[in-house]
Amino acid sequence: MSNQSVAEYEVARSKAKSLYPRYERKEELQHQTHFCPGCGHGIVHKMVAQAIDELGVQDRTIMVGPVGCSVFTYYYFDTGNVQSAHGRAPAVATAIRRSRPESIVISYQGDGDLSAIGSAEILHAANRGENITVIFVNNAIYSMTGGQAAPTTLLGQKSTTTPNGRNAATEGYPLHVSELLSTLQAPAYIERVGLGDNKQIAQASRAIKRALDNQVRGLGFSLIEVLSPCPTIWKMTPVDSQHWVRDVMEKTFPLGVFCDRTKERLAAPAAQSVPAPALDELPGILGVAEEDLPEGNAAAMAKEQEIDLEVRIAGFGGQGVLLLGEMLAEAGLDAGLEVSWLPSYGPEMRSGTSNCHVRLSRQTIDSPLVTAPTVLVAMNEPSLRKFDRSVRSGGWIIYDGDEFPADCAREDVHVLALPFTRIADAMGDKRAANMVMLGAVLERSGVLPQASIDAALRRLIKNPRWVELDERALARGRELFKEALAEA
Amino acid sequence: MKKQLMKGNEAIVKSAILAGCRAFYGYPITPASEIAEAAAEFMPKTGGVYVQAESEVAAINMLYGGASAGVRVMTASSGPGISLMQEGISYMAGAELPCVIADITRAGPGLGNIGAEQGDYHQVVKGGGHGNYRTIVLAPHSVQEMADLTALAFELADCYRNPVVLMADGFIGQMMEPVEFPQSATPTHLPEWAVAGTAASRGNLINSLSLDFDELEKHIQKLEAKYKLAEQRETRAEEWMTGDAEIVLVGYGIVGRILKAVTAEARAAGLKVGVLRPITLYPFPKVQFQRLAFNARLFVVVEMSNGQMLEDVKLALNGSRPVEFLNRMGGNVPSHEEVLRFVQELARREGLEQKTPDRKTAEEERMANV
């Protein structure tokens, strides 16, 4: 054939625009791919690139290639490219698509990558209905690493790690990814196609374009599983391996559409995305805008008084231990003091004991841990016994009980022991016992202005019925302390 | 500036959003869950993305995707979850992707418990993932620092194109203190290297694969150069009464707070004690140690781990001063009384002058104000 006659040909099918004209990222042999002769990946790459071209989305497309023979998608696709960890492409694709809703994201994965190490990522991306397109190239083997068994390896199929052929008793059965994912409610479209003959290849091309088009239309998660030949690892000629796809693989992995919700999705109105707020609105939305914060009542504080209140509050979960501490800290902050509140946390709080450390001071608080409290609020006996020895000499124990246990008595510590829970119950709700006890603490310390306590109460308690009850409970606690002092 | 009472974990999220973070991917774990909960509330309201991932493995790879697309991204977890993220952290360092990871540490190994501990130092500061990389690690010791260092973490992550870890113990995450925030938000911007699905970014590639040995060696050397630069420019430490300190107490996070309380009491007892609190755990503030070694007789490292930071302190001092060690583990915290006793014992052994503390007077003073 002379050069002249070649020039006269009209090119009916040229290389897709979305593939690089030369593979410069490969550095050498820039006219050829890293794929073996007869490998299905080249065909699938071409189909994907043609679909991108035909839909006119080259600039918007981002290919995510993980590990395996799909690892070098960035050599070939003239699109945005993100190389990812083994099996994690659907997680990577999820985040790209969520933050860049105009992008078209393709997760291009092999069967070892997707169905084994990445089984969680694909399942949950599909289940969230991420608006991405997954191209799943299934050749029933780990090829890049030299032919080890995959979850998709056929029964009886030999591999380097199933030298006698896959045995269901020890290696289980071939994993049917398309069928499995089709049981989910979120995916828009799932189809298995093959590269077993020209007819199958033509269908594969249509399916891939459709899956990409679904994403362009915003219909949701689409996955195309492509049964693909691997002549090198299968140790077959390219022609034989293509026949094997059609004659053997297809028997285990039947072709067809397993899930198609595109019609109903098209009919459904698209969710309106909420526009992002302006930057200057953010402090307000986050609740940290200075203009929205209360002025506080620092002016009501006696200036000369030194304050260093170290309080430990302990009781059963549900008695309002943490809230009592938070009230104290909030009121302290409102009064212009330095404060800290440190809770015990986690599962032990549920149905167990709970305690917190609160400090109020004029000085910067060094340690928020209160190991030697000046005031211990013990809402039950176990809590009293846990912390009574730690109270500082000259300090106070406020204890919820009819009688203070004799063996806990200390000569150097003041005690106010009253049945606070019963007192609160008589006032309307035993759950207000924490506020009665707080009233006693406040009366004893005497440093916080009432306005700060009112402000803290209103900040922390939203239900008006409880505000009213808690106000009475606080006042009652103050009275009780004064009465006890008068008696003493 | 008016302050408000807030948990450390919540302060992280609010500061992150003000710093331009627009995506949070995470998985629940005590004692870090409040961070995910706050992100779930505030990310959608502020034009950001929140996804609860199926695992920490997926979460860190979502960070990889979001960062690839040029978004300021973050996650939060605790020891066991951070272990699972190590693969992704290595990939992100290799691909030079910025992100912020909050590690609200708990006790280990294994499931351990949810008490505060500092046993994550090795896996976070030395890098628990594979390969030649580093993560910048910031260690807040107050709720205000949770906010401030989160904002700094995003700046450093972008500046060095590298993951930055905010390592705080469970106490700092769970406690409430007054905090203030900047009143203006950092605008988001699209880095020129990002893969954003646009014509301008079409040729871009995010990748940690490099088949050619020489090429990979060059890449690692480039990463090393970045880390060296960070060592020169980014070390941070707080010094507390170190001017004349003969004994320098060393601790980070909640321990730093306890050591300040110890210092006050030790000084009252006539001991010249100060605190050196590393704020950057990597890069480690070596120079500050070397400077304090001129005056100090000895250093006392206090940790809630089996001596993981102790190694870095010894390397920084390089044998120039003795280094003593006190630790509690398993969720226990060293009380300031126990640290004080330890310090007084050391002072006696070293023959340092100390007066008998007038406990009664101090006690009376304190109780007068209860």
CSV table of C-alpha atoms in Angstrom, one decimal, chain A residues 58-62 79-80 100 102-103, chain B residues 190 194-204:
chain,number,residue,atom,x,y,z
A,58,GLN,CA,-14.1,15.6,29.0
A,59,ASP,CA,-13.2,18.7,31.0
A,60,ARG,CA,-15.6,17.7,33.8
A,61,THR,CA,-14.4,14.1,34.0
A,62,ILE,CA,-12.2,12.8,36.8
A,79,THR,CA,-9.1,13.9,32.0
A,80,GLY,CA,-8.6,14.8,35.6
A,100,ARG,CA,-17.5,19.1,43.1
A,102,GLU,CA,-20.4,19.5,38.4
A,103,SER,CA,-17.7,16.9,37.9
B,190,LEU,CA,-8.9,26.2,44.7
B,194,ALA,CA,-6.2,20.2,42.5
B,195,VAL,CA,-8.3,17.9,40.2
B,196,ALA,CA,-11.6,19.7,40.3
B,197,GLY,CA,-13.4,18.6,37.1
B,198,THR,CA,-12.7,21.8,35.2
B,199,ALA,CA,-10.9,22.6,31.9
B,200,ALA,CA,-8.1,24.3,33.8
B,201,SER,CA,-7.4,21.4,36.1
B,202,ARG,CA,-7.9,18.6,33.4
B,203,GLY,CA,-4.2,17.9,33.1
B,204,ASN,CA,-3.7,17.5,36.8
